[in-house]
Amino acid sequence: MSLLLEEDEVDEYSDGSVRLRNPNIELMDQDILYHLALGSGSHDLVEMFGDIKFVCMGGTPKRIENFANFIMKEIGHKLPTGTTLLDISQYSYRYSMYKVGPVLSISHGMGIPSVGILLHEVIKLMYHAKVRDPIFIRIGTCGGIGLEGGTVVISEEAVDGMLKSYYEVLIYVRDMPVNTKFCFAYYCLYSLKRSMNINNVHTEFWFSK
């Protein structure tokens, strides 16, 4: 089967807004994002998340909280006096999510099932919030053969146990391979590395499990 997507299978519209494959979502009174403790009817998702540019994901809640605080300092984001960062999804008891300006930081847990559930709902969140051209970045520890500890690894693609750079999804008993090569975010990070003269950056692929 060809890995090239037909025009009606692309994941975004020409203006960069997120396109969902399920046409029934638009017919629902409310789309409840259970694992994020959000809903398209109970929350003003455009007001809350419409300015998001980057979705940064990591494994544990504490790690992503630390990252959110780090980003807040890096971009000079100021919270109102007497307030602290809020875990937006704390009452889902599944994931932790923090918003710092245009950066959304979310914990994804461990393994493909946990990551898959999160991505499913976050992509729908981006759709309901009318976000354009969101960039998804996974940050965290990474194994590396022959690399010194502390080396920054920027992945070019994800591969499975057979070294295939796509993820197989069954839809209506049909195998629908999804390309897992990384694109714009990779080039942005690599260009940033060059502009900052960072030497210990290694580009590589990683295994999906």
PDB file of C-alpha atoms in Angstrom:
ATOM      1  CA  MET A   1       0.000   0.000   0.000  1.00  0.00           C
ATOM      2  CA  SER A   2       1.288   3.461  -0.840  1.00  0.00           C
ATOM      3  CA  LEU A   3       2.379   5.595   2.095  1.00  0.00           C
ATOM      4  CA  LEU A   4       1.386   8.763   0.259  1.00  0.00           C
ATOM      5  CA  LEU A   5      -1.819  10.342   1.549  1.00  0.00           C
ATOM      6  CA  GLU A   6      -4.589  11.245  -0.844  1.00  0.00           C
ATOM      7  CA  GLU A   7      -5.790  14.855  -0.848  1.00  0.00           C
ATOM      8  CA  ASP A   8      -8.830  14.013   1.283  1.00  0.00           C
ATOM      9  CA  GLU A   9      -6.600  12.313   3.889  1.00  0.00           C
ATOM     10  CA  VAL A  10      -4.315  15.229   4.752  1.00  0.00           C
ATOM     11  CA  ASP A  11      -4.328  16.334   8.379  1.00  0.00           C
ATOM     12  CA  GLU A  12      -4.669  20.092   7.895  1.00  0.00           C
ATOM     13  CA  TYR A  13      -6.499  22.576   5.722  1.00  0.00           C
ATOM     14  CA  SER A  14      -4.747  25.032   3.417  1.00  0.00           C
ATOM     15  CA  ASP A  15      -4.868  27.721   6.132  1.00  0.00           C
ATOM     16  CA  GLY A  16      -2.994  25.453   8.558  1.00  0.00           C
ATOM     17  CA  SER A  17      -5.967  24.633  10.787  1.00  0.00           C
ATOM     18  CA  VAL A  18      -6.265  21.048  12.035  1.00  0.00           C
ATOM     19  CA  ARG A  19      -8.426  18.692   9.997  1.00  0.00           C
ATOM     20  CA  LEU A  20     -10.070  15.676  11.624  1.00  0.00           C
ATOM     21  CA  ARG A  21     -10.773  12.439   9.742  1.00  0.00           C
ATOM     22  CA  ASN A  22     -14.105  11.897  11.550  1.00  0.00           C
ATOM     23  CA  PRO A  23     -16.833  14.122  10.020  1.00  0.00           C
ATOM     24  CA  ASN A  24     -19.243  13.282  12.853  1.00  0.00           C
ATOM     25  CA  ILE A  25     -17.284  15.394  15.355  1.00  0.00           C
ATOM     26  CA  GLU A  26     -18.818  18.555  13.862  1.00  0.00           C
ATOM     27  CA  LEU A  27     -22.331  17.171  14.461  1.00  0.00           C
ATOM     28  CA  MET A  28     -21.845  16.598  18.201  1.00  0.00           C
ATOM     29  CA  ASP A  29     -23.375  18.981  20.742  1.00  0.00           C
ATOM     30  CA  GLN A  30     -20.218  18.585  22.775  1.00  0.00           C
ATOM     31  CA  ASP A  31     -16.982  16.690  22.248  1.00  0.00           C
ATOM     32  CA  ILE A  32     -15.801  15.633  25.695  1.00  0.00           C
ATOM     33  CA  LEU A  33     -12.040  15.164  26.014  1.00  0.00           C
ATOM     34  CA  TYR A  34     -12.289  12.828  28.995  1.00  0.00           C
ATOM     35  CA  HIS A  35      -8.596  12.344  29.661  1.00  0.00           C
ATOM     36  CA  LEU A  36      -7.878  16.081  29.585  1.00  0.00           C
ATOM     37  CA  ALA A  37     -10.889  17.074  31.734  1.00  0.00           C
ATOM     38  CA  LEU A  38     -12.060  19.438  28.975  1.00  0.00           C
ATOM     39  CA  GLY A  39     -15.030  19.695  26.633  1.00  0.00           C
ATOM     40  CA  SER A  40     -15.929  21.709  23.551  1.00  0.00           C
ATOM     41  CA  GLY A  41     -19.211  22.766  25.180  1.00  0.00           C
ATOM     42  CA  SER A  42     -18.137  23.198  28.798  1.00  0.00           C
ATOM     43  CA  HIS A  43     -15.012  25.250  28.022  1.00  0.00           C
ATOM     44  CA  ASP A  44     -14.191  28.096  25.643  1.00  0.00           C
ATOM     45  CA  LEU A  45     -11.351  26.218  23.967  1.00  0.00           C
ATOM     46  CA  VAL A  46     -10.642  28.968  21.434  1.00  0.00           C
ATOM     47  CA  GLU A  47     -10.172  31.495  24.236  1.00  0.00           C
ATOM     48  CA  MET A  48      -8.106  29.075  26.324  1.00  0.00           C
ATOM     49  CA  PHE A  49      -5.878  27.534  23.658  1.00  0.00           C
ATOM     50  CA  GLY A  50      -6.303  29.478  20.411  1.00  0.00           C
ATOM     51  CA  ASP A  51      -2.813  31.016  20.597  1.00  0.00           C
ATOM     52  CA  ILE A  52      -0.930  27.717  20.980  1.00  0.00           C
ATOM     53  CA  LYS A  53       2.074  27.300  18.664  1.00  0.00           C
ATOM     54  CA  PHE A  54       3.992  24.461  20.330  1.00  0.00           C
ATOM     55  CA  VAL A  55       2.779  21.285  22.043  1.00  0.00           C
ATOM     56  CA  CYS A  56       5.658  19.880  24.102  1.00  0.00           C
ATOM     57  CA  MET A  57       5.209  16.405  25.567  1.00  0.00           C
ATOM     58  CA  GLY A  58       7.192  14.448  28.140  1.00  0.00           C
ATOM     59  CA  GLY A  59       6.764  11.296  30.175  1.00  0.00           C
ATOM     60  CA  THR A  60       6.082  12.248  33.790  1.00  0.00           C
ATOM     61  CA  PRO A  61       3.904  14.963  35.365  1.00  0.00           C
ATOM     62  CA  LYS A  62       6.795  16.331  37.436  1.00  0.00           C
ATOM     63  CA  ARG A  63       9.109  16.545  34.431  1.00  0.00           C
ATOM     64  CA  ILE A  64       6.534  18.448  32.418  1.00  0.00           C
ATOM     65  CA  GLU A  65       5.825  20.790  35.337  1.00  0.00           C
ATOM     66  CA  ASN A  66       9.540  21.555  35.562  1.00  0.00           C
ATOM     67  CA  PHE A  67       9.635  22.144  31.812  1.00  0.00           C
ATOM     68  CA  ALA A  68       6.677  24.537  31.999  1.00  0.00           C
ATOM     69  CA  ASN A  69       8.437  26.561  34.703  1.00  0.00           C
ATOM     70  CA  PHE A  70      11.626  26.542  32.622  1.00  0.00           C
ATOM     71  CA  ILE A  71       9.806  27.776  29.516  1.00  0.00           C
ATOM     72  CA  MET A  72       8.068  30.475  31.540  1.00  0.00           C
ATOM     73  CA  LYS A  73      11.448  31.913  32.495  1.00  0.00           C
ATOM     74  CA  GLU A  74      12.929  31.493  29.017  1.00  0.00           C
ATOM     75  CA  ILE A  75      10.182  33.404  27.207  1.00  0.00           C
ATOM     76  CA  GLY A  76       9.648  35.919  30.005  1.00  0.00           C
ATOM     77  CA  HIS A  77       6.030  34.931  30.581  1.00  0.00           C
ATOM     78  CA  LYS A  78       4.557  36.691  33.618  1.00  0.00           C
ATOM     79  CA  LEU A  79       1.759  35.267  35.751  1.00  0.00           C
ATOM     80  CA  PRO A  80      -0.670  37.589  37.539  1.00  0.00           C
ATOM     81  CA  THR A  81       0.473  38.479  41.058  1.00  0.00           C
ATOM     82  CA  GLY A  82      -0.477  35.845  43.617  1.00  0.00           C
ATOM     83  CA  THR A  83      -1.027  33.061  41.068  1.00  0.00           C
ATOM     84  CA  THR A  84       0.924  29.938  40.108  1.00  0.00           C
ATOM     85  CA  LEU A  85       0.990  27.628  37.112  1.00  0.00           C
ATOM     86  CA  LEU A  86      -2.203  25.595  36.872  1.00  0.00           C
ATOM     87  CA  ASP A  87      -2.387  21.916  35.975  1.00  0.00           C
ATOM     88  CA  ILE A  88      -5.327  22.277  33.598  1.00  0.00           C
ATOM     89  CA  SER A  89      -6.016  18.519  33.468  1.00  0.00           C
ATOM     90  CA  GLN A  90      -5.488  17.749  37.159  1.00  0.00           C
ATOM     91  CA  TYR A  91      -9.026  16.430  37.601  1.00  0.00           C
ATOM     92  CA  SER A  92      -8.654  13.929  34.792  1.00  0.00           C
ATOM     93  CA  TYR A  93      -6.201  12.028  37.023  1.00  0.00           C
ATOM     94  CA  ARG A  94      -4.500  10.843  33.821  1.00  0.00           C
ATOM     95  CA  TYR A  95      -2.239  13.546  32.442  1.00  0.00           C
ATOM     96  CA  SER A  96      -0.796  16.875  33.565  1.00  0.00           C
ATOM     97  CA  MET A  97      -1.071  19.898  31.291  1.00  0.00           C
ATOM     98  CA  TYR A  98       0.283  23.430  31.651  1.00  0.00           C
ATOM     99  CA  LYS A  99      -0.095  26.418  29.335  1.00  0.00           C
ATOM    100  CA  VAL A 100       2.643  29.044  29.231  1.00  0.00           C
ATOM    101  CA  GLY A 101       1.849  31.614  26.559  1.00  0.00           C
ATOM    102  CA  PRO A 102       1.979  29.834  23.175  1.00  0.00           C
ATOM    103  CA  VAL A 103       3.507  26.661  24.675  1.00  0.00           C
ATOM    104  CA  LEU A 104       1.361  23.745  25.865  1.00  0.00           C
ATOM    105  CA  SER A 105       3.263  21.271  28.060  1.00  0.00           C
ATOM    106  CA  ILE A 106       1.697  17.850  28.626  1.00  0.00           C
ATOM    107  CA  SER A 107       2.785  14.581  30.257  1.00  0.00           C
ATOM    108  CA  HIS A 108       2.066  11.522  28.095  1.00  0.00           C
ATOM    109  CA  GLY A 109       2.834   8.623  30.424  1.00  0.00           C
ATOM    110  CA  MET A 110       4.671   5.534  29.199  1.00  0.00           C
ATOM    111  CA  GLY A 111       4.101   3.429  26.089  1.00  0.00           C
ATOM    112  CA  ILE A 112       2.151   3.788  22.855  1.00  0.00           C
ATOM    113  CA  PRO A 113      -1.341   3.213  24.394  1.00  0.00           C
ATOM    114  CA  SER A 114      -0.892   6.127  26.794  1.00  0.00           C
ATOM    115  CA  VAL A 115       0.715   8.376  24.166  1.00  0.00           C
ATOM    116  CA  GLY A 116      -1.928   7.410  21.601  1.00  0.00           C
ATOM    117  CA  ILE A 117      -4.834   8.377  23.860  1.00  0.00           C
ATOM    118  CA  LEU A 118      -3.197  11.701  24.640  1.00  0.00           C
ATOM    119  CA  LEU A 119      -2.431  12.542  21.002  1.00  0.00           C
ATOM    120  CA  HIS A 120      -5.975  11.614  19.976  1.00  0.00           C
ATOM    121  CA  GLU A 121      -7.478  14.124  22.393  1.00  0.00           C
ATOM    122  CA  VAL A 122      -4.828  16.836  22.015  1.00  0.00           C
ATOM    123  CA  ILE A 123      -5.257  16.840  18.223  1.00  0.00           C
ATOM    124  CA  LYS A 124      -9.013  17.247  18.730  1.00  0.00           C
ATOM    125  CA  LEU A 125      -8.257  20.011  21.242  1.00  0.00           C
ATOM    126  CA  MET A 126      -6.202  21.830  18.604  1.00  0.00           C
ATOM    127  CA  TYR A 127      -9.112  21.434  16.177  1.00  0.00           C
ATOM    128  CA  HIS A 128     -11.727  22.838  18.564  1.00  0.00           C
ATOM    129  CA  ALA A 129      -9.385  25.676  19.588  1.00  0.00           C
ATOM    130  CA  LYS A 130      -8.889  26.571  15.900  1.00  0.00           C
ATOM    131  CA  VAL A 131      -5.108  26.429  16.287  1.00  0.00           C
ATOM    132  CA  ARG A 132      -3.132  26.810  13.061  1.00  0.00           C
ATOM    133  CA  ASP A 133       0.062  24.903  12.253  1.00  0.00           C
ATOM    134  CA  PRO A 134       0.731  23.507  15.754  1.00  0.00           C
ATOM    135  CA  ILE A 135       4.170  21.940  16.169  1.00  0.00           C
ATOM    136  CA  PHE A 136       4.366  18.798  18.331  1.00  0.00           C
ATOM    137  CA  ILE A 137       7.661  18.072  20.095  1.00  0.00           C
ATOM    138  CA  ARG A 138       8.442  15.136  22.362  1.00  0.00           C
ATOM    139  CA  ILE A 139      11.174  15.865  24.926  1.00  0.00           C
ATOM    140  CA  GLY A 140      12.795  13.464  27.367  1.00  0.00           C
ATOM    141  CA  THR A 141      15.496  10.913  27.934  1.00  0.00           C
ATOM    142  CA  CYS A 142      16.717   8.816  25.016  1.00  0.00           C
ATOM    143  CA  GLY A 143      18.959   5.810  24.594  1.00  0.00           C
ATOM    144  CA  GLY A 144      21.945   6.091  22.293  1.00  0.00           C
ATOM    145  CA  ILE A 145      24.577   3.551  21.231  1.00  0.00           C
ATOM    146  CA  GLY A 146      28.048   5.061  21.183  1.00  0.00           C
ATOM    147  CA  LEU A 147      26.901   8.460  22.451  1.00  0.00           C
ATOM    148  CA  GLU A 148      28.170  10.155  25.580  1.00  0.00           C
ATOM    149  CA  GLY A 149      25.729  10.875  28.384  1.00  0.00           C
ATOM    150  CA  GLY A 150      24.258  14.348  28.062  1.00  0.00           C
ATOM    151  CA  THR A 151      24.284  14.359  24.264  1.00  0.00           C
ATOM    152  CA  VAL A 152      21.214  16.078  22.823  1.00  0.00           C
ATOM    153  CA  VAL A 153      19.517  13.820  20.260  1.00  0.00           C
ATOM    154  CA  ILE A 154      17.179  15.309  17.648  1.00  0.00           C
ATOM    155  CA  SER A 155      15.223  12.473  16.032  1.00  0.00           C
ATOM    156  CA  GLU A 156      14.639  12.396  12.283  1.00  0.00           C
ATOM    157  CA  GLU A 157      12.053   9.620  12.304  1.00  0.00           C
ATOM    158  CA  ALA A 158      10.454   6.912  14.414  1.00  0.00           C
ATOM    159  CA  VAL A 159      10.765   3.276  13.351  1.00  0.00           C
ATOM    160  CA  ASP A 160       9.299   0.006  14.581  1.00  0.00           C
ATOM    161  CA  GLY A 161      11.037  -3.282  15.320  1.00  0.00           C
ATOM    162  CA  MET A 162      11.358  -3.976  11.593  1.00  0.00           C
ATOM    163  CA  LEU A 163      12.964  -0.529  11.017  1.00  0.00           C
ATOM    164  CA  LYS A 164       9.902   0.655   9.095  1.00  0.00           C
ATOM    165  CA  SER A 165       9.307   4.398   9.350  1.00  0.00           C
ATOM    166  CA  TYR A 166       5.547   4.221   9.666  1.00  0.00           C
ATOM    167  CA  TYR A 167       2.976   3.227  12.264  1.00  0.00           C
ATOM    168  CA  GLU A 168       0.314   0.698  11.293  1.00  0.00           C
ATOM    169  CA  VAL A 169      -3.270   1.544  12.229  1.00  0.00           C
ATOM    170  CA  LEU A 170      -6.221  -0.762  11.527  1.00  0.00           C
ATOM    171  CA  ILE A 171      -9.277   1.121  10.231  1.00  0.00           C
ATOM    172  CA  TYR A 172     -12.276  -0.906   9.104  1.00  0.00           C
ATOM    173  CA  VAL A 173     -10.075  -4.025   9.080  1.00  0.00           C
ATOM    174  CA  ARG A 174      -7.675  -2.278   6.698  1.00  0.00           C
ATOM    175  CA  ASP A 175      -4.030  -1.629   7.453  1.00  0.00           C
ATOM    176  CA  MET A 176      -3.512   2.136   7.194  1.00  0.00           C
ATOM    177  CA  PRO A 177       0.208   2.963   7.525  1.00  0.00           C
ATOM    178  CA  VAL A 178       0.952   6.413   8.940  1.00  0.00           C
ATOM    179  CA  ASN A 179       4.259   8.000   7.958  1.00  0.00           C
ATOM    180  CA  THR A 180       6.449   8.666  11.021  1.00  0.00           C
ATOM    181  CA  LYS A 181       9.163  10.810   9.469  1.00  0.00           C
ATOM    182  CA  PHE A 182       9.541  14.097  11.316  1.00  0.00           C
ATOM    183  CA  CYS A 183       9.468  17.327   9.367  1.00  0.00           C
ATOM    184  CA  PHE A 184       9.316  21.024  10.187  1.00  0.00           C
ATOM    185  CA  ALA A 185      10.069  20.836  13.912  1.00  0.00           C
ATOM    186  CA  TYR A 186      13.195  18.783  13.228  1.00  0.00           C
ATOM    187  CA  TYR A 187      14.592  21.361  10.834  1.00  0.00           C
ATOM    188  CA  CYS A 188      13.751  24.179  13.263  1.00  0.00           C
ATOM    189  CA  LEU A 189      15.632  22.445  16.072  1.00  0.00           C
ATOM    190  CA  TYR A 190      18.582  21.594  13.869  1.00  0.00           C
ATOM    191  CA  SER A 191      18.798  25.182  12.619  1.00  0.00           C
ATOM    192  CA  LEU A 192      18.621  26.420  16.209  1.00  0.00           C
ATOM    193  CA  LYS A 193      21.492  24.107  17.123  1.00  0.00           C
ATOM    194  CA  ARG A 194      23.632  25.578  14.354  1.00  0.00           C
ATOM    195  CA  SER A 195      22.794  29.183  15.235  1.00  0.00           C
ATOM    196  CA  MET A 196      23.678  28.588  18.904  1.00  0.00           C
ATOM    197  CA  ASN A 197      26.879  26.716  18.004  1.00  0.00           C
ATOM    198  CA  ILE A 198      25.887  23.664  20.037  1.00  0.00           C
ATOM    199  CA  ASN A 199      28.249  20.813  19.200  1.00  0.00           C
ATOM    200  CA  ASN A 200      26.850  17.838  21.094  1.00  0.00           C
ATOM    201  CA  VAL A 201      23.695  17.379  19.032  1.00  0.00           C
ATOM    202  CA  HIS A 202      23.186  14.070  17.257  1.00  0.00           C
ATOM    203  CA  THR A 203      20.395  13.408  14.764  1.00  0.00           C
ATOM    204  CA  GLU A 204      18.992   9.909  14.812  1.00  0.00           C
ATOM    205  CA  PHE A 205      15.818   7.843  14.654  1.00  0.00           C
ATOM    206  CA  TRP A 206      14.076   6.196  17.589  1.00  0.00           C
ATOM    207  CA  PHE A 207      12.077   3.009  17.971  1.00  0.00           C
ATOM    208  CA  SER A 208       8.343   2.951  18.560  1.00  0.00           C
ATOM    209  CA  LYS A 209       7.434   0.107  20.900  1.00  0.00           C
TER     210      LYS A 209
END
